[in-house]
Amino acid sequence: MSVETASPAGPPPAAAALVLEAPPSPAGPAPDDGRELALPPAIPLPRLVQTLRISVRQVQFVFRARRLYGETFRFRSLINTGETIVTSHPDHVKSLFTAKPEQAPSLTGESPLRPIVGPNSVLTLVGPQHLRQRRLLLPPFHGEAVERYAAMIAEAADREIDRWPTGEPFALAPRMQAITLDVIMAGIFGIEGEPADGTPERGLRDTIRWAIELSTRPLSQLFELINVGRTEAVGPLRRLLARLDRHLYAVIAARRASRGDGGRTDILSLLLEARDEDGTPMTDEELRDELLTLVLAGHETTANSLAWTFERLLRTPAAYDRMRDLVRSEDGGSAADAWIEATIHETMRSRPVIPIIGRRVKLPWQLGDFRVPAESSVLVSILLLHHRADVYPDPFAFRPERFLGVKPGTYTWVPFGGGIRRCLGAALAMAEQRVVLGAIARRTDLVAPDPAPERARHRNVTMIPALGARVVMTGRRGA
Ligand code: HEM
């Protein structure tokens, strides 16, 4: 079975709970009680084959492994040293998310993002340096702080919807990216709307768009693969980053030069004012890594999650019709809000844009009936966890109603990860999805040019709709 074979949503079974709990499975630092616990079962394929499969065909790889070996299995990867274990049990996930940071640090510093965003970002740092950066960045990403972006997000969405062609197929993902890129640029650099022509911010935005467009071409996966396991980029990726860096450093230099203009509340201004314990400001290199992280982490994920939402909705007519009826009705109000929220939760369950995350356990760890040695990489397959039939009955069906009046579980719904590494931009991503989804459902009528579900494709650490969620707009209303 694969995620692409999702069945269309039928009516929910009457009175049956649509979100359940998994049976308990003990997990955490392994007790030293002399009990012999085995290693999880291993997939008997060469290291290179396994690395290629998890990088390029992760969906098929993990679903097949779960079917053959169970919810916890081991594989060999060129990326991680030591044992690499994949788990999808909520109790195992909880043990990793609630562990002390030094017991189970994040693996993002060793992920394919490392050669791109560098070593100095909140994403790739570990230990006290990570916590320091995270504390610094939390306030502007707090729920209340992002609420003030709602009007700006709505304007960006309306501007974009006005440009869409009627009656011809187009991919939604790049259109969503145009919105989310403007939103994140506004938050980070304090620009309202599109950056003006000739400004360093415009150069940066255009280069990012170009880079993202390049990364959709077939050869780009090869360039990604030759960077797997590296700390510094090589080949075409290196040249692309050099071009991005020129713009990023130009933005930083321009802003340093204009410091003292006063009153700015954007994230770059905040970072420029930050000092560590001995009063040292961030270097240009540190700023570059942090800014690139926020721009990249902050727009591609949200854009593709929105694209997946429509890929799913257009193949689940009952859910799409209900959405349009509610958001267009005079008295839709809170029912419309609840349906939008439930739809976002269901999309992020069934199509988590980041399908796998990891921690390195620094001491022997128990995972149910198994024990893994210190220094193992333990990966949480968000995709497998979100497709557990004992938690989500009929897991391949797209059913927003699962989440109506139901708060997603902290360890069973983890599209934003968890613990002290939980996504910093979760509140912003949710706000963007709410506003953009509502605007598109209210203003447009979309159909899928092909009724077959779009397959998942893997780009770096993300899982995206293979064709960018193609749609045809059959009608548009005014803003
Ligand atoms: C739908 C959209 C998004 C999804 C699915 C998503 C998902 C994730 C996931 C799975 C992680 C890793 C968590 C872990 O290891 O436990 C993460 C981390 C992170 N995300 Fe997001 N993200 C989204 C949007 C955003 C946005 C809008 C920003 C804004 C800048 C952002 C910034 C970050 C940062 C900085 C981290 C690193 C946090 C840390 O390590 O302390 N993300 N995200």
XYZ file of C-alpha atoms and ligand atoms in Angstrom:
522
model
C 0.000 0.000 0.000
C 1.263 3.491 -0.615
C 0.199 6.987 0.161
C -0.731 7.485 -3.484
C -3.402 4.816 -3.290
C -5.442 6.791 -0.793
C -9.085 5.872 -1.112
C -11.668 8.629 -1.537
C -13.430 9.686 1.630
C -16.735 8.000 2.236
C -19.176 8.980 4.951
C -17.673 8.433 8.431
C -18.879 5.288 10.204
C -21.768 6.443 12.393
C -20.751 7.221 15.963
C -17.328 5.565 15.521
C -14.385 7.507 16.941
C -12.233 8.741 14.088
C -9.105 9.248 16.178
C -8.059 6.499 18.601
C -5.062 5.602 20.773
C -2.281 3.121 20.070
C -1.559 0.315 22.576
C 1.264 1.332 24.960
C 4.897 0.537 24.120
C 7.609 1.402 26.696
C 10.341 3.728 25.419
C 13.152 5.938 26.693
C 16.703 5.565 28.063
C 17.096 1.780 28.364
C 16.826 0.553 31.978
C 19.970 -1.232 33.146
C 18.042 -4.228 34.454
C 20.052 -6.966 32.776
C 17.231 -7.820 30.376
C 18.379 -8.777 26.909
C 16.473 -6.825 24.272
C 17.160 -7.431 20.604
C 17.959 -4.826 17.967
C 15.027 -3.972 15.697
C 14.842 -6.103 12.508
C 17.170 -4.930 9.732
C 16.359 -4.446 6.039
C 18.792 -6.698 4.147
C 19.744 -4.367 1.283
C 23.077 -2.724 0.438
C 23.703 0.665 2.114
C 23.710 2.595 -1.179
C 20.396 1.068 -2.304
C 18.772 1.895 1.023
C 20.088 5.469 0.988
C 18.751 5.973 -2.542
C 15.378 4.473 -1.667
C 14.815 6.593 1.437
C 15.979 9.741 -0.419
C 14.022 9.253 -3.630
C 11.215 6.767 -2.936
C 10.630 7.173 0.754
C 6.878 6.519 0.666
C 7.221 3.075 -0.904
C 10.319 2.324 1.207
C 8.757 2.955 4.619
C 5.341 1.421 3.921
C 6.965 -1.725 2.553
C 9.392 -1.940 5.472
C 6.555 -1.560 7.957
C 4.603 -4.304 6.251
C 7.586 -6.678 6.257
C 9.288 -5.793 9.553
C 6.781 -4.013 11.792
C 6.544 -0.525 13.275
C 10.235 -0.359 14.304
C 12.942 -1.364 11.858
C 16.566 -0.721 11.104
C 18.260 0.267 7.887
C 21.718 1.253 6.764
C 22.305 4.691 5.368
C 25.245 6.551 3.906
C 24.031 9.703 5.661
C 24.127 8.578 9.273
C 26.889 6.782 11.050
C 25.959 3.947 13.422
C 22.594 2.252 13.374
C 19.619 4.024 11.798
C 16.247 3.066 13.205
C 12.822 4.101 11.972
C 9.914 4.115 14.389
C 6.269 5.125 14.186
C 4.899 4.427 17.663
C 3.518 7.432 19.590
C 5.209 6.326 22.850
C 8.585 6.137 21.102
C 7.977 9.566 19.641
C 7.096 10.924 23.089
C 10.302 9.496 24.569
C 12.379 11.380 21.974
C 10.460 14.666 22.129
C 10.533 14.819 25.920
C 14.145 13.624 26.356
C 16.735 16.036 27.747
C 18.368 17.857 24.792
C 21.748 16.255 25.507
C 20.193 12.756 25.498
C 18.526 12.979 22.083
C 19.784 15.954 20.031
C 18.264 16.666 16.630
C 19.786 15.206 13.469
C 19.090 18.255 11.302
C 22.760 19.281 11.599
C 23.555 16.115 9.623
C 20.584 16.318 7.240
C 20.584 17.339 3.539
C 19.781 20.865 4.743
C 23.177 21.270 6.384
C 25.187 22.100 3.193
C 22.507 24.631 2.238
C 21.769 26.576 5.407
C 25.186 26.126 7.026
C 26.226 25.340 10.598
C 25.022 28.503 12.413
C 21.262 28.325 12.183
C 18.603 27.412 14.739
C 17.871 24.423 12.511
C 21.380 22.979 12.450
C 22.783 24.006 15.847
C 22.495 21.698 18.868
C 22.882 22.145 22.625
C 23.080 25.535 24.382
C 23.789 27.430 21.142
C 20.571 26.088 19.654
C 18.544 27.052 22.717
C 20.005 30.552 22.674
C 19.051 31.117 19.024
C 15.654 29.586 19.568
C 14.870 31.828 22.561
C 15.866 34.834 20.497
C 13.567 33.902 17.628
C 10.534 32.660 19.550
C 8.808 36.018 20.268
C 8.266 37.110 16.639
C 6.899 33.652 15.768
C 4.534 33.510 18.717
C 0.811 32.989 17.969
C -0.246 36.530 18.913
C 2.655 38.077 17.013
C 1.694 36.321 13.770
C -1.955 37.371 14.073
C -0.952 40.823 12.918
C 0.156 39.284 9.622
C -3.378 38.062 8.781
C -4.368 41.122 6.726
C -1.068 41.077 4.840
C -1.468 37.345 4.074
C -5.014 37.962 2.790
C -3.761 40.729 0.484
C -0.962 38.522 -0.856
C -3.508 35.735 -1.501
C -5.966 38.054 -3.302
C -3.178 39.531 -5.448
C -2.115 36.058 -6.477
C -5.625 34.682 -7.132
C -6.337 37.665 -9.422
C -3.492 36.499 -11.686
C -4.728 32.943 -12.248
C -5.862 31.884 -15.716
C -9.380 30.521 -16.218
C -10.035 27.274 -18.054
C -6.464 26.038 -18.404
C -4.451 23.717 -16.154
C -1.732 25.140 -13.923
C 0.254 23.916 -10.911
C -0.847 25.368 -7.615
C 2.426 24.851 -5.686
C 4.412 27.672 -7.382
C 1.406 30.008 -6.935
C 1.291 29.150 -3.242
C 5.027 29.716 -3.052
C 4.648 33.227 -4.446
C 2.288 34.014 -1.546
C 4.279 32.366 1.220
C 7.568 33.837 -0.011
C 6.147 37.370 0.152
C 4.775 36.666 3.633
C 8.043 35.355 5.042
C 10.058 38.132 3.371
C 7.719 40.643 5.001
C 8.187 39.061 8.429
C 11.949 38.781 8.181
C 12.839 41.974 6.366
C 9.845 44.135 7.243
C 8.779 44.712 3.623
C 5.075 45.139 2.952
C 3.914 43.482 -0.273
C 6.428 42.733 -3.014
C 9.935 44.143 -2.453
C 10.583 47.158 -4.718
C 12.585 46.739 -7.947
C 16.332 47.294 -7.573
C 16.407 46.655 -3.805
C 18.679 43.908 -2.436
C 15.548 42.228 -1.014
C 14.044 42.035 -4.515
C 17.270 40.471 -5.816
C 17.102 37.924 -3.012
C 13.443 37.103 -3.602
C 13.907 36.691 -7.357
C 16.955 34.460 -6.851
C 15.069 32.281 -4.370
C 12.192 31.904 -6.838
C 14.652 30.983 -9.562
C 16.417 28.477 -7.281
C 13.116 26.841 -6.317
C 12.100 26.668 -9.965
C 15.447 25.023 -10.808
C 14.948 22.492 -8.048
C 11.765 21.237 -9.727
C 13.735 20.072 -12.780
C 14.517 16.352 -12.993
C 18.328 16.757 -12.851
C 18.136 18.588 -9.546
C 17.587 15.342 -7.658
C 20.974 14.183 -8.887
C 22.586 17.390 -7.588
C 20.901 16.782 -4.244
C 22.158 13.220 -4.106
C 25.779 14.224 -4.657
C 25.436 16.495 -1.629
C 23.990 13.830 0.660
C 26.053 13.446 3.836
C 28.218 16.537 3.123
C 28.667 19.556 5.347
C 29.620 21.865 2.453
C 27.801 22.001 -0.879
C 29.539 20.839 -4.077
C 28.756 21.059 -7.792
C 25.874 23.133 -9.160
C 24.355 23.535 -5.675
C 27.520 25.320 -4.569
C 27.263 27.791 -7.469
C 23.596 28.353 -6.795
C 24.289 29.064 -3.128
C 27.065 31.506 -4.069
C 24.507 33.469 -6.079
C 22.010 33.430 -3.219
C 24.713 34.472 -0.767
C 25.625 37.529 -2.831
C 22.078 38.815 -2.394
C 21.831 37.809 1.249
C 25.082 39.570 2.172
C 23.923 42.630 0.192
C 20.715 42.716 2.250
C 22.691 42.399 5.500
C 25.183 45.127 4.474
C 22.400 47.521 3.455
C 20.599 46.974 6.733
C 23.748 47.381 8.832
C 24.410 50.648 6.984
C 20.921 51.963 7.734
C 20.870 50.924 11.417
C 19.423 53.422 13.789
C 16.568 54.275 11.419
C 14.555 53.105 14.437
C 11.169 51.560 15.053
C 11.714 48.431 12.984
C 10.163 45.227 14.356
C 11.206 42.785 11.662
C 13.273 39.700 12.451
C 16.469 40.914 10.798
C 16.414 44.051 12.967
C 15.948 41.846 16.019
C 18.909 39.666 15.037
C 21.093 42.727 14.379
C 20.406 43.959 17.919
C 21.029 40.554 19.547
C 24.137 40.179 21.745
C 25.536 37.055 23.363
C 26.564 36.871 27.045
C 29.801 38.813 26.467
C 28.111 41.451 24.331
C 29.210 40.142 20.906
C 26.753 40.696 18.010
C 26.045 38.033 15.369
C 28.546 37.832 12.519
C 27.503 38.202 8.882
C 27.963 34.449 8.403
C 25.713 33.661 11.365
C 23.102 36.097 10.098
C 23.301 34.577 6.617
C 22.701 31.033 7.917
C 19.789 32.147 10.091
C 18.118 34.240 7.410
C 18.428 31.577 4.735
C 16.987 28.993 7.149
C 13.989 31.158 7.922
C 13.318 32.052 4.299
C 13.605 28.451 3.069
C 11.977 26.667 6.040
C 9.395 29.405 6.156
C 7.859 29.244 2.719
C 8.334 26.016 0.765
C 6.814 23.832 3.468
C 3.703 25.964 3.902
C 3.248 26.377 0.151
C 3.383 22.648 -0.477
C 1.076 21.898 2.413
C -1.473 24.239 0.816
C -0.900 22.575 -2.555
C -1.533 19.156 -0.976
C -4.735 20.479 0.604
C -6.208 21.188 -2.816
C -4.762 18.026 -4.341
C -6.743 16.137 -1.654
C -9.876 18.316 -1.611
C -10.382 18.152 -5.368
C -10.376 14.363 -5.119
C -12.759 14.351 -2.154
C -15.787 16.214 -3.540
C -17.890 15.980 -0.345
C -15.165 17.703 1.698
C -14.537 20.353 -0.989
C -18.262 21.129 -1.424
C -18.703 21.443 2.324
C -15.750 23.817 2.487
C -17.098 26.056 -0.275
C -20.642 26.046 1.140
C -19.432 27.035 4.593
C -16.981 29.776 3.608
C -19.471 31.304 1.156
C -22.468 31.203 3.444
C -23.475 34.421 5.252
C -23.728 32.575 8.552
C -20.821 30.132 7.970
C -18.826 31.835 10.754
C -17.388 29.497 13.324
C -18.526 26.355 11.434
C -16.451 27.513 8.453
C -13.451 28.203 10.703
C -13.781 24.768 12.308
C -13.970 23.031 8.906
C -10.955 24.927 7.595
C -8.954 24.006 10.708
C -10.006 20.333 10.487
C -9.098 20.246 6.779
C -5.618 21.627 7.485
C -5.121 19.063 10.245
C -6.229 16.247 7.944
C -3.973 17.393 5.093
C -0.999 17.622 7.422
C -1.828 14.161 8.751
C -2.194 12.460 5.396
C 0.443 14.439 3.471
C 3.049 15.649 5.992
C 5.370 17.864 3.931
C 8.286 16.798 6.130
C 7.692 13.048 6.300
C 10.614 12.093 8.544
C 12.620 13.728 11.353
C 15.372 12.396 13.563
C 17.236 12.434 16.839
C 20.570 10.881 17.787
C 20.245 8.974 21.052
C 23.332 9.495 23.175
C 22.667 6.474 25.408
C 21.099 3.047 24.856
C 17.400 3.520 24.138
C 14.436 1.217 24.539
C 11.857 1.222 21.759
C 9.135 -1.232 22.795
C 10.557 -4.762 22.602
C 13.851 -3.504 21.200
C 16.943 -1.758 22.459
C 19.239 0.355 20.290
C 22.826 1.298 21.148
C 24.045 4.778 22.103
C 24.800 7.005 19.065
C 22.017 5.428 16.974
C 19.991 7.716 14.715
C 16.334 7.247 15.560
C 14.062 8.543 12.832
C 10.383 9.205 13.372
C 8.444 8.412 10.219
C 5.726 11.018 10.513
C 4.129 9.469 7.449
C 3.871 6.005 9.037
C 2.754 7.381 12.386
C 0.001 9.358 10.669
C -1.122 6.224 8.817
C -1.526 3.942 11.844
C -4.906 2.263 11.555
C -5.064 1.891 15.362
C -4.896 5.682 15.727
C -6.604 6.810 12.510
C -9.190 4.260 11.307
C -9.206 4.000 7.512
C -5.948 5.968 7.448
C -5.741 6.344 3.668
C -9.083 8.136 3.445
C -9.082 11.950 3.510
C -11.575 12.858 6.233
C -11.387 16.345 7.724
C -14.251 15.363 10.043
C -11.765 13.269 12.062
C -10.538 16.502 13.545
C -13.846 18.321 14.018
C -13.946 19.157 17.716
C -10.843 16.984 18.219
C -7.506 18.467 19.244
C -4.716 16.626 17.381
C -2.616 14.468 19.737
C 0.806 15.801 20.775
C 2.499 12.508 19.857
C 0.111 11.155 17.207
C -0.098 14.282 14.993
C 3.406 15.618 14.557
C 3.750 17.390 11.184
C 5.643 20.145 13.030
C 7.817 17.705 15.017
C 7.963 18.244 18.757
C 9.762 19.039 21.988
C 12.419 21.738 22.001
C 12.899 21.286 18.242
C 9.227 21.760 17.367
C 8.818 23.916 14.277
C 9.422 27.541 15.187
C 7.085 28.727 12.444
C 4.103 26.469 13.280
C 1.816 29.345 14.316
C 2.728 31.318 11.189
C 2.243 28.251 8.970
C -1.193 27.607 10.467
C -2.230 31.252 10.091
C -1.113 31.282 6.454
C -2.936 28.053 5.667
C -6.157 29.278 7.317
C -6.198 32.578 5.441
C -5.082 31.286 2.038
C -7.277 28.193 2.089
C -10.299 30.316 3.053
C -9.589 32.864 0.300
C -9.160 30.264 -2.434
C -12.275 28.321 -1.388
C -14.328 31.519 -1.230
C -13.134 33.057 -4.467
C -12.463 30.215 -6.883
C -13.942 27.022 -8.266
C -11.235 24.515 -9.032
C -11.257 21.080 -10.615
C -8.492 18.497 -10.997
C -7.460 18.025 -14.658
C -6.782 14.359 -13.838
C -8.937 12.502 -11.294
C -6.027 10.207 -10.312
C -4.259 11.268 -7.080
C -0.899 12.989 -7.573
C 2.037 10.928 -6.427
C 4.418 12.191 -3.758
C 7.852 13.368 -4.852
C 10.792 13.992 -2.537
C 12.763 17.193 -2.749
C 15.523 17.514 -0.188
C 13.714 16.884 3.122
C 10.235 17.620 1.778
C 7.467 15.473 0.302
C 5.572 17.408 -2.337
C 2.882 16.703 -4.963
C 4.729 15.339 -7.999
C 3.009 17.690 -10.461
C 2.729 20.635 -8.070
C -1.029 19.995 -7.520
C -2.418 20.767 -10.965
C -5.801 22.462 -11.114
C -8.115 24.142 -13.597
C -9.963 27.245 -12.391
C -13.507 27.187 -13.748
C -14.744 30.318 -11.987
C -13.525 33.279 -9.910
C -15.319 35.749 -7.642
C -14.145 39.193 -6.650
C -12.068 39.727 -3.481
C 3.346 23.680 6.841
C 4.469 24.290 7.091
C 5.598 23.732 7.918
C 5.891 22.443 8.260
C 5.142 21.172 7.878
C 7.089 22.483 9.074
C 7.671 21.358 9.653
C 8.792 21.404 10.466
C 9.383 20.244 11.085
C 8.871 18.804 10.948
C 10.454 20.657 11.789
C 11.421 19.769 12.579
C 10.861 19.572 13.970
C 11.549 18.527 14.811
O 12.647 18.035 14.469
O 10.954 18.162 15.853
C 10.554 22.092 11.617
C 11.526 22.880 12.184
C 11.642 24.233 11.947
N 10.800 25.024 11.202
Fe 9.107 24.436 10.274
N 7.506 23.775 9.179
C 6.626 24.579 8.505
C 6.673 25.947 8.395
C 7.650 26.756 8.924
C 7.646 28.204 8.862
C 6.561 29.089 8.272
C 8.798 28.616 9.466
C 9.181 30.057 9.640
C 10.295 30.569 9.540
C 9.516 27.428 9.918
C 10.734 27.411 10.576
C 11.287 26.305 11.196
C 12.507 26.355 11.989
C 13.375 27.582 12.249
C 12.727 25.054 12.477
C 13.857 24.575 13.374
C 13.418 24.599 14.844
C 14.449 24.070 15.810
O 15.219 23.171 15.438
O 14.474 24.550 16.947
N 8.790 26.321 9.570
N 9.517 22.522 10.807
